[in-house]
PDB file of C-alpha atoms in Angstrom:
ATOM      1  CA  MET A   1       4.045  24.614  -3.384  1.00 92.00           C
ATOM      2  CA  ILE A   2       2.960  21.233  -4.655  1.00 97.00           C
ATOM      3  CA  PRO A   3       0.581  19.523  -2.244  1.00 97.00           C
ATOM      4  CA  ILE A   4       1.139  15.859  -1.234  1.00 98.00           C
ATOM      5  CA  CYS A   5      -1.568  13.463  -0.188  1.00 97.00           C
ATOM      6  CA  LEU A   6       0.085  10.613   1.725  1.00 97.00           C
ATOM      7  CA  VAL A   7      -1.926   7.374   1.785  1.00 98.00           C
ATOM      8  CA  THR A   8      -1.011   4.767   4.416  1.00 97.00           C
ATOM      9  CA  GLY A   9      -2.601   1.529   5.555  1.00 96.00           C
ATOM     10  CA  PHE A  10      -1.514  -2.007   6.403  1.00 95.00           C
ATOM     11  CA  LEU A  11      -0.975  -4.701   3.786  1.00 93.00           C
ATOM     12  CA  GLY A  12      -4.176  -5.436   1.902  1.00 91.00           C
ATOM     13  CA  SER A  13      -6.225  -2.587   3.375  1.00 94.00           C
ATOM     14  CA  GLY A  14      -7.119  -1.062   0.014  1.00 94.00           C
ATOM     15  CA  LYS A  15      -4.549   1.623  -0.709  1.00 94.00           C
ATOM     16  CA  THR A  16      -4.109   0.863  -4.446  1.00 92.00           C
ATOM     17  CA  THR A  17      -7.908   0.644  -4.841  1.00 94.00           C
ATOM     18  CA  PHE A  18      -8.085   4.130  -3.265  1.00 96.00           C
ATOM     19  CA  LEU A  19      -5.505   5.487  -5.680  1.00 95.00           C
ATOM     20  CA  LYS A  20      -7.490   4.098  -8.606  1.00 92.00           C
ATOM     21  CA  GLN A  21     -10.590   5.885  -7.326  1.00 94.00           C
ATOM     22  CA  ILE A  22      -8.588   9.143  -7.057  1.00 95.00           C
ATOM     23  CA  ALA A  23      -7.215   8.721 -10.546  1.00 93.00           C
ATOM     24  CA  ALA A  24     -10.729   8.284 -11.936  1.00 92.00           C
ATOM     25  CA  ARG A  25     -12.086  11.358 -10.156  1.00 93.00           C
ATOM     26  CA  HIS A  26      -9.090  13.617 -11.075  1.00 93.00           C
ATOM     27  CA  ALA A  27      -8.445  12.396 -14.617  1.00 91.00           C
ATOM     28  CA  ASP A  28      -8.292  15.990 -15.970  1.00 91.00           C
ATOM     29  CA  GLU A  29      -5.730  17.090 -13.402  1.00 94.00           C
ATOM     30  CA  LYS A  30      -1.957  16.728 -13.586  1.00 96.00           C
ATOM     31  CA  ILE A  31      -1.577  14.519 -10.508  1.00 97.00           C
ATOM     32  CA  VAL A  32       1.442  12.223 -10.106  1.00 97.00           C
ATOM     33  CA  TYR A  33       1.142   8.948  -8.226  1.00 96.00           C
ATOM     34  CA  LEU A  34       4.208   7.605  -6.368  1.00 95.00           C
ATOM     35  CA  VAL A  35       3.706   3.984  -5.384  1.00 94.00           C
ATOM     36  CA  ASN A  36       5.945   2.314  -2.797  1.00 93.00           C
ATOM     37  CA  ASP A  37       5.705  -1.448  -2.577  1.00 87.00           C
ATOM     38  CA  PHE A  38       7.412  -3.360   0.229  1.00 82.00           C
ATOM     39  CA  SER A  39       7.920  -6.410  -1.937  1.00 77.00           C
ATOM     40  CA  PRO A  40      10.712  -6.396  -4.528  1.00 72.00           C
ATOM     41  CA  GLN A  41       8.099  -6.834  -7.308  1.00 70.00           C
ATOM     42  CA  ASP A  42       6.181  -3.813  -8.309  1.00 73.00           C
ATOM     43  CA  VAL A  43       2.722  -5.272  -8.260  1.00 79.00           C
ATOM     44  CA  ASP A  44       0.728  -2.178  -6.992  1.00 76.00           C
ATOM     45  CA  GLY A  45       2.387   0.149  -9.498  1.00 75.00           C
ATOM     46  CA  ALA A  46       1.561  -2.261 -12.318  1.00 76.00           C
ATOM     47  CA  LEU A  47      -2.128  -2.332 -11.200  1.00 77.00           C
ATOM     48  CA  LEU A  48      -2.315   1.513 -11.110  1.00 79.00           C
ATOM     49  CA  GLU A  49      -0.599   1.878 -14.497  1.00 76.00           C
ATOM     50  CA  GLN A  50      -3.575   0.068 -16.078  1.00 72.00           C
ATOM     51  CA  VAL A  51      -5.626   3.180 -15.408  1.00 66.00           C
ATOM     52  CA  GLU A  52      -3.124   6.015 -14.992  1.00 71.00           C
ATOM     53  CA  ASP A  53       0.029   7.120 -16.918  1.00 77.00           C
ATOM     54  CA  ASP A  54       1.690   9.419 -14.419  1.00 87.00           C
ATOM     55  CA  VAL A  55       3.019   6.761 -12.086  1.00 92.00           C
ATOM     56  CA  VAL A  56       6.413   6.525 -10.300  1.00 91.00           C
ATOM     57  CA  THR A  57       7.223   3.243  -8.484  1.00 90.00           C
ATOM     58  CA  ILE A  58       9.671   2.443  -5.699  1.00 90.00           C
ATOM     59  CA  PRO A  59       9.507  -1.247  -4.772  1.00 87.00           C
ATOM     60  CA  GLY A  60      11.671  -3.186  -2.385  1.00 84.00           C
ATOM     61  CA  GLY A  61      11.078  -1.701   1.033  1.00 85.00           C
ATOM     62  CA  SER A  62       9.689   1.383   2.798  1.00 90.00           C
ATOM     63  CA  ILE A  63      10.355   4.916   1.494  1.00 92.00           C
ATOM     64  CA  PHE A  64      10.736   5.925   5.123  1.00 92.00           C
ATOM     65  CA  CYS A  65      13.635   3.548   5.788  1.00 89.00           C
ATOM     66  CA  ARG A  66      17.319   4.553   5.368  1.00 82.00           C
ATOM     67  CA  CYS A  67      17.712   2.103   2.483  1.00 84.00           C
ATOM     68  CA  LEU A  68      15.239   3.758   0.138  1.00 89.00           C
ATOM     69  CA  VAL A  69      15.113   7.388   1.332  1.00 89.00           C
ATOM     70  CA  THR A  70      17.713   8.586  -1.153  1.00 92.00           C
ATOM     71  CA  GLN A  71      15.793   7.021  -4.044  1.00 94.00           C
ATOM     72  CA  PHE A  72      12.530   8.392  -2.671  1.00 94.00           C
ATOM     73  CA  LEU A  73      13.813  11.943  -2.409  1.00 94.00           C
ATOM     74  CA  GLY A  74      15.367  11.750  -5.823  1.00 95.00           C
ATOM     75  CA  ARG A  75      12.046  10.747  -7.335  1.00 95.00           C
ATOM     76  CA  LEU A  76      10.357  13.667  -5.584  1.00 96.00           C
ATOM     77  CA  ARG A  77      12.934  16.132  -6.949  1.00 96.00           C
ATOM     78  CA  SER A  78      12.422  14.908 -10.507  1.00 96.00           C
ATOM     79  CA  ILE A  79       8.604  15.012 -10.545  1.00 97.00           C
ATOM     80  CA  PRO A  80       7.936  18.714 -11.287  1.00 97.00           C
ATOM     81  CA  GLU A  81      10.197  18.824 -14.384  1.00 95.00           C
ATOM     82  CA  ARG A  82       9.521  15.212 -15.485  1.00 94.00           C
ATOM     83  CA  PHE A  83       5.769  15.461 -15.386  1.00 95.00           C
ATOM     84  CA  GLY A  84       4.874  19.119 -15.428  1.00 93.00           C
ATOM     85  CA  THR A  85       4.934  21.736 -18.221  1.00 91.00           C
ATOM     86  CA  ASP A  86       4.614  25.506 -18.257  1.00 90.00           C
ATOM     87  CA  GLU A  87       1.076  25.059 -19.502  1.00 91.00           C
ATOM     88  CA  GLN A  88       0.128  22.344 -17.065  1.00 94.00           C
ATOM     89  CA  PRO A  89       2.359  22.102 -13.938  1.00 96.00           C
ATOM     90  CA  VAL A  90       2.016  19.292 -11.536  1.00 97.00           C
ATOM     91  CA  ALA A  91      -1.133  19.906  -9.422  1.00 97.00           C
ATOM     92  CA  GLY A  92      -0.318  17.498  -6.699  1.00 97.00           C
ATOM     93  CA  VAL A  93       1.366  14.183  -5.726  1.00 98.00           C
ATOM     94  CA  VAL A  94      -0.373  11.190  -4.184  1.00 98.00           C
ATOM     95  CA  ILE A  95       2.020   8.865  -2.347  1.00 97.00           C
ATOM     96  CA  GLU A  96       1.115   5.326  -1.553  1.00 95.00           C
ATOM     97  CA  ALA A  97       3.364   4.248   1.244  1.00 95.00           C
ATOM     98  CA  SER A  98       4.131   0.569   1.688  1.00 92.00           C
ATOM     99  CA  GLY A  99       1.890  -1.371   4.046  1.00 92.00           C
ATOM    100  CA  ILE A 100       4.595  -1.565   6.784  1.00 90.00           C
ATOM    101  CA  ALA A 101       5.602   2.087   6.617  1.00 91.00           C
ATOM    102  CA  ASP A 102       5.646   4.410   9.674  1.00 93.00           C
ATOM    103  CA  PRO A 103       5.067   7.889   8.041  1.00 94.00           C
ATOM    104  CA  ALA A 104       6.032   9.978  11.083  1.00 94.00           C
ATOM    105  CA  VAL A 105       9.370  11.050   9.649  1.00 94.00           C
ATOM    106  CA  ILE A 106       7.967  12.659   6.440  1.00 95.00           C
ATOM    107  CA  ASP A 107       7.923  16.304   7.677  1.00 94.00           C
ATOM    108  CA  GLU A 108      11.450  16.083   8.910  1.00 93.00           C
ATOM    109  CA  MET A 109      12.575  14.360   5.745  1.00 93.00           C
ATOM    110  CA  LEU A 110      11.259  17.164   3.569  1.00 95.00           C
ATOM    111  CA  ALA A 111      12.719  19.880   5.849  1.00 94.00           C
ATOM    112  CA  GLU A 112      16.205  18.333   6.067  1.00 93.00           C
ATOM    113  CA  THR A 113      16.420  18.212   2.173  1.00 94.00           C
ATOM    114  CA  ALA A 114      14.849  21.619   1.560  1.00 96.00           C
ATOM    115  CA  LEU A 115      12.077  19.799  -0.380  1.00 97.00           C
ATOM    116  CA  ASP A 116       9.669  21.579   1.948  1.00 95.00           C
ATOM    117  CA  ARG A 117      10.240  24.566  -0.335  1.00 96.00           C
ATOM    118  CA  VAL A 118       8.713  22.590  -3.161  1.00 97.00           C
ATOM    119  CA  TYR A 119       6.125  20.305  -1.449  1.00 97.00           C
ATOM    120  CA  GLU A 120       3.792  20.527   1.497  1.00 96.00           C
ATOM    121  CA  VAL A 121       2.060  17.485   3.064  1.00 96.00           C
ATOM    122  CA  ALA A 122      -1.515  18.596   2.724  1.00 96.00           C
ATOM    123  CA  THR A 123      -3.370  15.422   3.867  1.00 96.00           C
ATOM    124  CA  ILE A 124      -2.527  12.087   5.401  1.00 97.00           C
ATOM    125  CA  VAL A 125      -5.108   9.333   4.860  1.00 97.00           C
ATOM    126  CA  ALA A 126      -4.959   6.038   6.752  1.00 98.00           C
ATOM    127  CA  ILE A 127      -6.981   3.125   5.347  1.00 98.00           C
ATOM    128  CA  VAL A 128      -7.996   0.453   7.845  1.00 97.00           C
ATOM    129  CA  ASP A 129      -9.363  -3.049   7.331  1.00 95.00           C
ATOM    130  CA  PRO A 130     -11.605  -4.288  10.116  1.00 95.00           C
ATOM    131  CA  ALA A 131     -10.204  -7.802   9.656  1.00 90.00           C
ATOM    132  CA  SER A 132      -6.505  -7.055  10.273  1.00 92.00           C
ATOM    133  CA  LEU A 133      -6.782  -4.194  12.753  1.00 96.00           C
ATOM    134  CA  PRO A 134      -7.892  -6.046  15.904  1.00 94.00           C
ATOM    135  CA  LYS A 135      -5.697  -9.040  15.185  1.00 91.00           C
ATOM    136  CA  LEU A 136      -2.470  -7.180  14.518  1.00 93.00           C
ATOM    137  CA  VAL A 137      -2.559  -3.714  16.064  1.00 95.00           C
ATOM    138  CA  THR A 138      -0.989  -4.836  19.380  1.00 92.00           C
ATOM    139  CA  THR A 139       1.840  -6.858  17.739  1.00 91.00           C
ATOM    140  CA  LEU A 140       2.842  -4.634  14.712  1.00 94.00           C
ATOM    141  CA  PRO A 141       3.566  -1.072  15.868  1.00 93.00           C
ATOM    142  CA  THR A 142       3.407   0.429  12.414  1.00 94.00           C
ATOM    143  CA  ILE A 143      -0.379  -0.063  12.224  1.00 96.00           C
ATOM    144  CA  ALA A 144      -0.943   2.253  15.197  1.00 96.00           C
ATOM    145  CA  ALA A 145       1.700   4.674  13.870  1.00 96.00           C
ATOM    146  CA  GLN A 146      -0.222   4.945  10.576  1.00 97.00           C
ATOM    147  CA  ILE A 147      -3.537   5.675  12.328  1.00 98.00           C
ATOM    148  CA  ARG A 148      -1.842   8.144  14.726  1.00 96.00           C
ATOM    149  CA  SER A 149      -0.358  10.116  11.848  1.00 96.00           C
ATOM    150  CA  ALA A 150      -3.610  10.512   9.898  1.00 96.00           C
ATOM    151  CA  GLU A 151      -5.910  13.449   9.361  1.00 95.00           C
ATOM    152  CA  ILE A 152      -8.696  11.093   8.191  1.00 96.00           C
ATOM    153  CA  VAL A 153      -9.233   7.383   8.544  1.00 98.00           C
ATOM    154  CA  LEU A 154     -11.079   5.352   5.965  1.00 98.00           C
ATOM    155  CA  LEU A 155     -12.572   2.230   7.457  1.00 98.00           C
ATOM    156  CA  ASN A 156     -12.697   0.083   4.316  1.00 97.00           C
ATOM    157  CA  LYS A 157     -14.553  -3.112   3.390  1.00 95.00           C
ATOM    158  CA  VAL A 158     -17.320  -2.520   5.903  1.00 96.00           C
ATOM    159  CA  ASP A 159     -19.708  -4.542   3.699  1.00 96.00           C
ATOM    160  CA  ARG A 160     -17.873  -7.786   4.685  1.00 93.00           C
ATOM    161  CA  PHE A 161     -18.394  -7.473   8.403  1.00 94.00           C
ATOM    162  CA  ASP A 162     -21.251  -7.193  10.883  1.00 95.00           C
ATOM    163  CA  GLU A 163     -21.935  -3.975  12.843  1.00 96.00           C
ATOM    164  CA  ALA A 164     -20.202  -5.296  15.943  1.00 96.00           C
ATOM    165  CA  ALA A 165     -16.942  -5.883  14.080  1.00 95.00           C
ATOM    166  CA  VAL A 166     -17.064  -2.561  12.336  1.00 97.00           C
ATOM    167  CA  ALA A 167     -17.847  -0.751  15.604  1.00 97.00           C
ATOM    168  CA  ALA A 168     -14.987  -2.569  17.341  1.00 97.00           C
ATOM    169  CA  ALA A 169     -12.570  -1.403  14.684  1.00 98.00           C
ATOM    170  CA  GLU A 170     -13.799   2.142  15.027  1.00 98.00           C
ATOM    171  CA  GLY A 171     -13.207   1.978  18.790  1.00 98.00           C
ATOM    172  CA  ILE A 172      -9.608   0.968  18.250  1.00 98.00           C
ATOM    173  CA  VAL A 173      -9.092   3.826  15.838  1.00 98.00           C
ATOM    174  CA  ARG A 174     -10.566   6.340  18.285  1.00 98.00           C
ATOM    175  CA  GLU A 175      -8.295   5.096  21.073  1.00 98.00           C
ATOM    176  CA  ILE A 176      -5.251   5.672  18.907  1.00 98.00           C
ATOM    177  CA  ASN A 177      -6.342   8.944  17.199  1.00 97.00           C
ATOM    178  CA  PRO A 178      -9.416  10.432  18.801  1.00 97.00           C
ATOM    179  CA  ASP A 179      -9.254  13.645  16.574  1.00 94.00           C
ATOM    180  CA  ALA A 180      -9.337  11.974  13.167  1.00 95.00           C
ATOM    181  CA  PRO A 181     -12.718  11.566  11.487  1.00 96.00           C
ATOM    182  CA  ILE A 182     -13.624   7.997  10.538  1.00 98.00           C
ATOM    183  CA  VAL A 183     -15.359   7.340   7.268  1.00 98.00           C
ATOM    184  CA  ARG A 184     -16.964   3.984   6.675  1.00 98.00           C
ATOM    185  CA  ASN A 185     -16.739   2.865   3.022  1.00 95.00           C
ATOM    186  CA  VAL A 186     -16.675   0.033   0.530  1.00 96.00           C
ATOM    187  CA  ARG A 187     -13.810  -0.340  -1.999  1.00 93.00           C
ATOM    188  CA  CYS A 188     -12.431   3.007  -0.821  1.00 94.00           C
ATOM    189  CA  ALA A 189     -15.223   4.824  -2.629  1.00 93.00           C
ATOM    190  CA  ALA A 190     -15.389   7.657  -0.144  1.00 91.00           C
ATOM    191  CA  GLU A 191     -14.736  11.056  -1.678  1.00 90.00           C
ATOM    192  CA  VAL A 192     -11.845  12.620   0.194  1.00 93.00           C
ATOM    193  CA  GLU A 193     -10.450  16.172  -0.269  1.00 94.00           C
ATOM    194  CA  ILE A 194      -7.007  14.836  -0.996  1.00 95.00           C
ATOM    195  CA  PHE A 195      -5.217  18.212  -0.959  1.00 95.00           C
ATOM    196  CA  ALA A 196      -7.369  19.907   1.651  1.00 87.00           C
ATOM    197  CA  GLY A 197      -4.423  21.294   3.639  1.00 81.00           C
ATOM    198  CA  GLY A 198      -4.808  22.882   7.050  1.00 75.00           C
ATOM    199  CA  ARG A 199      -2.866  20.215   8.959  1.00 80.00           C
ATOM    200  CA  VAL A 200      -2.823  21.230  12.614  1.00 68.00           C
ATOM    201  CA  ARG A 201       0.265  19.345  13.670  1.00 77.00           C
ATOM    202  CA  ALA A 202       3.611  18.311  12.247  1.00 78.00           C
ATOM    203  CA  LEU A 203       4.798  14.711  12.670  1.00 87.00           C
ATOM    204  CA  GLU A 204       7.933  13.705  14.456  1.00 85.00           C
ATOM    205  CA  GLY A 205       9.618  10.341  14.010  1.00 87.00           C
ATOM    206  CA  ASP A 206      12.751   8.433  12.994  1.00 87.00           C
ATOM    207  CA  TYR A 207      13.816   6.722   9.866  1.00 85.00           C
ATOM    208  CA  ALA A 208      12.973   3.047   9.965  1.00 82.00           C
ATOM    209  CA  PRO A 209      15.747   0.455   9.885  1.00 78.00           C
ATOM    210  CA  CYS A 210      16.407  -1.294   6.525  1.00 76.00           C
ATOM    211  CA  ALA A 211      15.293  -4.710   7.924  1.00 76.00           C
ATOM    212  CA  ASP A 212      12.139  -4.900   9.939  1.00 85.00           C
ATOM    213  CA  PRO A 213      12.308  -8.010  12.180  1.00 89.00           C
ATOM    214  CA  ASN A 214       8.564  -8.563  12.000  1.00 91.00           C
ATOM    215  CA  TYR A 215       8.489  -9.392   8.330  1.00 93.00           C
ATOM    216  CA  ALA A 216      10.013 -11.675   5.747  1.00 93.00           C
ATOM    217  CA  ARG A 217       9.829 -11.202   1.982  1.00 92.00           C
ATOM    218  CA  PHE A 218       9.680 -13.918  -0.701  1.00 94.00           C
ATOM    219  CA  SER A 219       8.812 -14.159  -4.372  1.00 93.00           C
ATOM    220  CA  VAL A 220       7.803 -17.012  -6.620  1.00 94.00           C
ATOM    221  CA  GLY A 221       8.312 -16.850 -10.387  1.00 93.00           C
ATOM    222  CA  PHE A 222       6.353 -18.914 -12.774  1.00 92.00           C
ATOM    223  CA  GLU A 223       7.573 -19.792 -16.258  1.00 87.00           C
ATOM    224  CA  ARG A 224       4.702 -22.232 -17.077  1.00 93.00           C
ATOM    225  CA  PRO A 225       0.960 -22.066 -16.453  1.00 95.00           C
ATOM    226  CA  VAL A 226      -0.128 -23.086 -12.959  1.00 94.00           C
ATOM    227  CA  ARG A 227      -3.043 -25.044 -11.774  1.00 95.00           C
ATOM    228  CA  LEU A 228      -4.852 -22.086 -10.207  1.00 95.00           C
ATOM    229  CA  SER A 229      -7.059 -24.115  -7.848  1.00 95.00           C
ATOM    230  CA  ALA A 230      -4.056 -25.920  -6.425  1.00 95.00           C
ATOM    231  CA  LEU A 231      -2.111 -22.703  -5.945  1.00 96.00           C
ATOM    232  CA  LEU A 232      -5.048 -21.083  -4.098  1.00 96.00           C
ATOM    233  CA  ASP A 233      -5.448 -24.133  -1.900  1.00 97.00           C
ATOM    234  CA  GLU A 234      -1.758 -23.950  -0.867  1.00 96.00           C
ATOM    235  CA  LEU A 235      -2.041 -20.248  -0.081  1.00 97.00           C
ATOM    236  CA  SER A 236      -5.251 -20.750   1.925  1.00 96.00           C
ATOM    237  CA  ARG A 237      -3.625 -23.376   4.094  1.00 96.00           C
ATOM    238  CA  ALA A 238      -0.746 -20.928   4.820  1.00 97.00           C
ATOM    239  CA  ARG A 239      -2.993 -18.073   5.795  1.00 95.00           C
ATOM    240  CA  ASN A 240      -1.817 -17.924   9.388  1.00 95.00           C
ATOM    241  CA  ASP A 241       1.806 -17.484   8.267  1.00 97.00           C
ATOM    242  CA  ILE A 242       1.265 -14.853   5.531  1.00 97.00           C
ATOM    243  CA  TYR A 243       0.326 -11.178   5.870  1.00 96.00           C
ATOM    244  CA  ARG A 244       0.019 -10.639   2.156  1.00 95.00           C
ATOM    245  CA  ALA A 245       0.461 -12.487  -1.081  1.00 96.00           C
ATOM    246  CA  LYS A 246      -0.136 -10.776  -4.434  1.00 95.00           C
ATOM    247  CA  GLY A 247       0.955 -10.906  -8.022  1.00 94.00           C
ATOM    248  CA  PHE A 248       0.254 -12.118 -11.525  1.00 94.00           C
ATOM    249  CA  VAL A 249       0.382 -15.782 -12.348  1.00 95.00           C
ATOM    250  CA  PRO A 250       0.027 -17.668 -15.662  1.00 95.00           C
ATOM    251  CA  THR A 251      -2.791 -20.118 -16.033  1.00 95.00           C
ATOM    252  CA  ASP A 252      -4.136 -22.130 -18.917  1.00 92.00           C
ATOM    253  CA  GLY A 253      -6.864 -19.510 -19.287  1.00 92.00           C
ATOM    254  CA  GLY A 254      -4.473 -16.532 -19.347  1.00 94.00           C
ATOM    255  CA  ILE A 255      -2.904 -14.305 -16.660  1.00 95.00           C
ATOM    256  CA  ALA A 256      -4.666 -14.159 -13.312  1.00 96.00           C
ATOM    257  CA  TYR A 257      -4.191 -11.623 -10.556  1.00 95.00           C
ATOM    258  CA  VAL A 258      -3.979 -13.312  -7.128  1.00 97.00           C
ATOM    259  CA  ASP A 259      -4.356 -11.468  -3.834  1.00 96.00           C
ATOM    260  CA  MET A 260      -4.480 -12.756  -0.281  1.00 96.00           C
ATOM    261  CA  SER A 261      -4.681 -10.746   2.930  1.00 93.00           C
ATOM    262  CA  GLU A 262      -6.556 -10.872   6.244  1.00 89.00           C
ATOM    263  CA  ALA A 263      -9.648  -9.849   4.277  1.00 85.00           C
ATOM    264  CA  GLY A 264      -9.644 -12.950   2.096  1.00 91.00           C
ATOM    265  CA  LEU A 265      -8.293 -14.670  -1.017  1.00 95.00           C
ATOM    266  CA  LEU A 266      -9.047 -13.290  -4.482  1.00 93.00           C
ATOM    267  CA  ALA A 267      -8.235 -14.588  -7.961  1.00 96.00           C
ATOM    268  CA  GLU A 268      -9.423 -12.838 -11.116  1.00 95.00           C
ATOM    269  CA  ALA A 269      -8.519 -12.617 -14.776  1.00 95.00           C
ATOM    270  CA  ALA A 270      -5.956  -9.912 -15.604  1.00 91.00           C
ATOM    271  CA  PRO A 271      -5.958  -9.693 -19.451  1.00 86.00           C
ATOM    272  CA  ASP A 272      -4.139  -6.285 -19.399  1.00 83.00           C
ATOM    273  CA  ALA A 273      -1.242  -7.487 -17.207  1.00 83.00           C
ATOM    274  CA  THR A 274       2.245  -7.142 -18.675  1.00 79.00           C
ATOM    275  CA  GLY A 275       5.663  -7.922 -17.283  1.00 76.00           C
ATOM    276  CA  GLU A 276       6.800 -10.706 -15.020  1.00 84.00           C
ATOM    277  CA  THR A 277       4.477 -13.407 -13.745  1.00 93.00           C
ATOM    278  CA  VAL A 278       5.560 -13.367 -10.068  1.00 92.00           C
ATOM    279  CA  LEU A 279       3.803 -13.825  -6.804  1.00 95.00           C
ATOM    280  CA  ALA A 280       5.204 -11.629  -3.961  1.00 94.00           C
ATOM    281  CA  ILE A 281       4.756 -12.867  -0.400  1.00 96.00           C
ATOM    282  CA  ILE A 282       5.120 -10.916   2.878  1.00 95.00           C
ATOM    283  CA  ALA A 283       5.077 -13.243   5.820  1.00 96.00           C
ATOM    284  CA  ARG A 284       5.565 -13.345   9.536  1.00 96.00           C
ATOM    285  CA  ALA A 285       9.332 -13.555  10.110  1.00 95.00           C
ATOM    286  CA  LYS A 286       8.925 -16.409  12.566  1.00 95.00           C
ATOM    287  CA  ALA A 287       7.228 -18.462   9.811  1.00 97.00           C
ATOM    288  CA  SER A 288      10.056 -18.100   7.337  1.00 96.00           C
ATOM    289  CA  HIS A 289      10.926 -21.821   7.243  1.00 96.00           C
ATOM    290  CA  ARG A 290       7.290 -22.805   6.592  1.00 96.00           C
ATOM    291  CA  VAL A 291       6.919 -20.261   3.853  1.00 96.00           C
ATOM    292  CA  GLN A 292      10.097 -21.548   2.187  1.00 95.00           C
ATOM    293  CA  GLU A 293       8.491 -24.988   2.107  1.00 95.00           C
ATOM    294  CA  LEU A 294       5.308 -23.378   0.753  1.00 95.00           C
ATOM    295  CA  ILE A 295       7.248 -21.809  -2.080  1.00 93.00           C
ATOM    296  CA  GLY A 296       8.396 -25.262  -3.187  1.00 92.00           C
ATOM    297  CA  ARG A 297       4.855 -26.448  -3.279  1.00 93.00           C
ATOM    298  CA  LEU A 298       3.651 -23.361  -5.131  1.00 91.00           C
ATOM    299  CA  SER A 299       6.329 -23.963  -7.795  1.00 88.00           C
ATOM    300  CA  ALA A 300       5.065 -27.551  -8.107  1.00 85.00           C
ATOM    301  CA  THR A 301       1.638 -26.329  -9.144  1.00 84.00           C
ATOM    302  CA  ALA A 302       3.014 -25.322 -12.566  1.00 76.00           C
TER     303      ALA A 302
END
């Protein structure tokens, strides 16, 4: 049986950073990373591919929704033969679920397709950001579902908040899942036994619908260099309408990686970036008209 470590967490919590940490610690092992990005652009997979070769990507939704489940299961079926050899079979699979995913259906999904004869879900890790958790947990049900499903919860980015904010986030986690240990950490640096096994309960849930009414997806392509400071100013002013914005944008100084979430706004040089220069945006559905106007202004920064 090939063990699976399922990594969940809301948009911008630090899932891809966690996968990079795992890849660095397990560089000598044949571990395959399956990255699911809610946005149509494969930003997280591109980031991980900068440090790891064995990456499979599924952008454009949640792997636990009916629209992508066939693609997801097909990828899982292909992994042992595609990446493993007789001398070095696949030692495990780490799945990064999209930030809006409810993972409760995964056990049923594997059982229905007989993939539970090939894989076992060894560990489910939920990554939590103290900034987004108290603001969104009561309005976005998937956040609580991710925590409820977890065997371990990583409370990430604790260096950015005072003790009261961190303790408040821990309290919310304990109310949702009193049995899961909570590990405070910075940049997902906590060492986790990713294939520990010994899960004490199976999950039960339903497939998600193809369209989640809470979210709207957009993308902005750039053919010419942008004025980065102007683009960041526009994003910052739209912070209340946007759950996450991320992607690679061209500037006069080269390609930059831009990332905005509840935790803040980041822009840094990305000299190793390849592929499209596109900014993916996941917004509150009710703010769609304002985000459409924002996209026009972002395009004007080029």
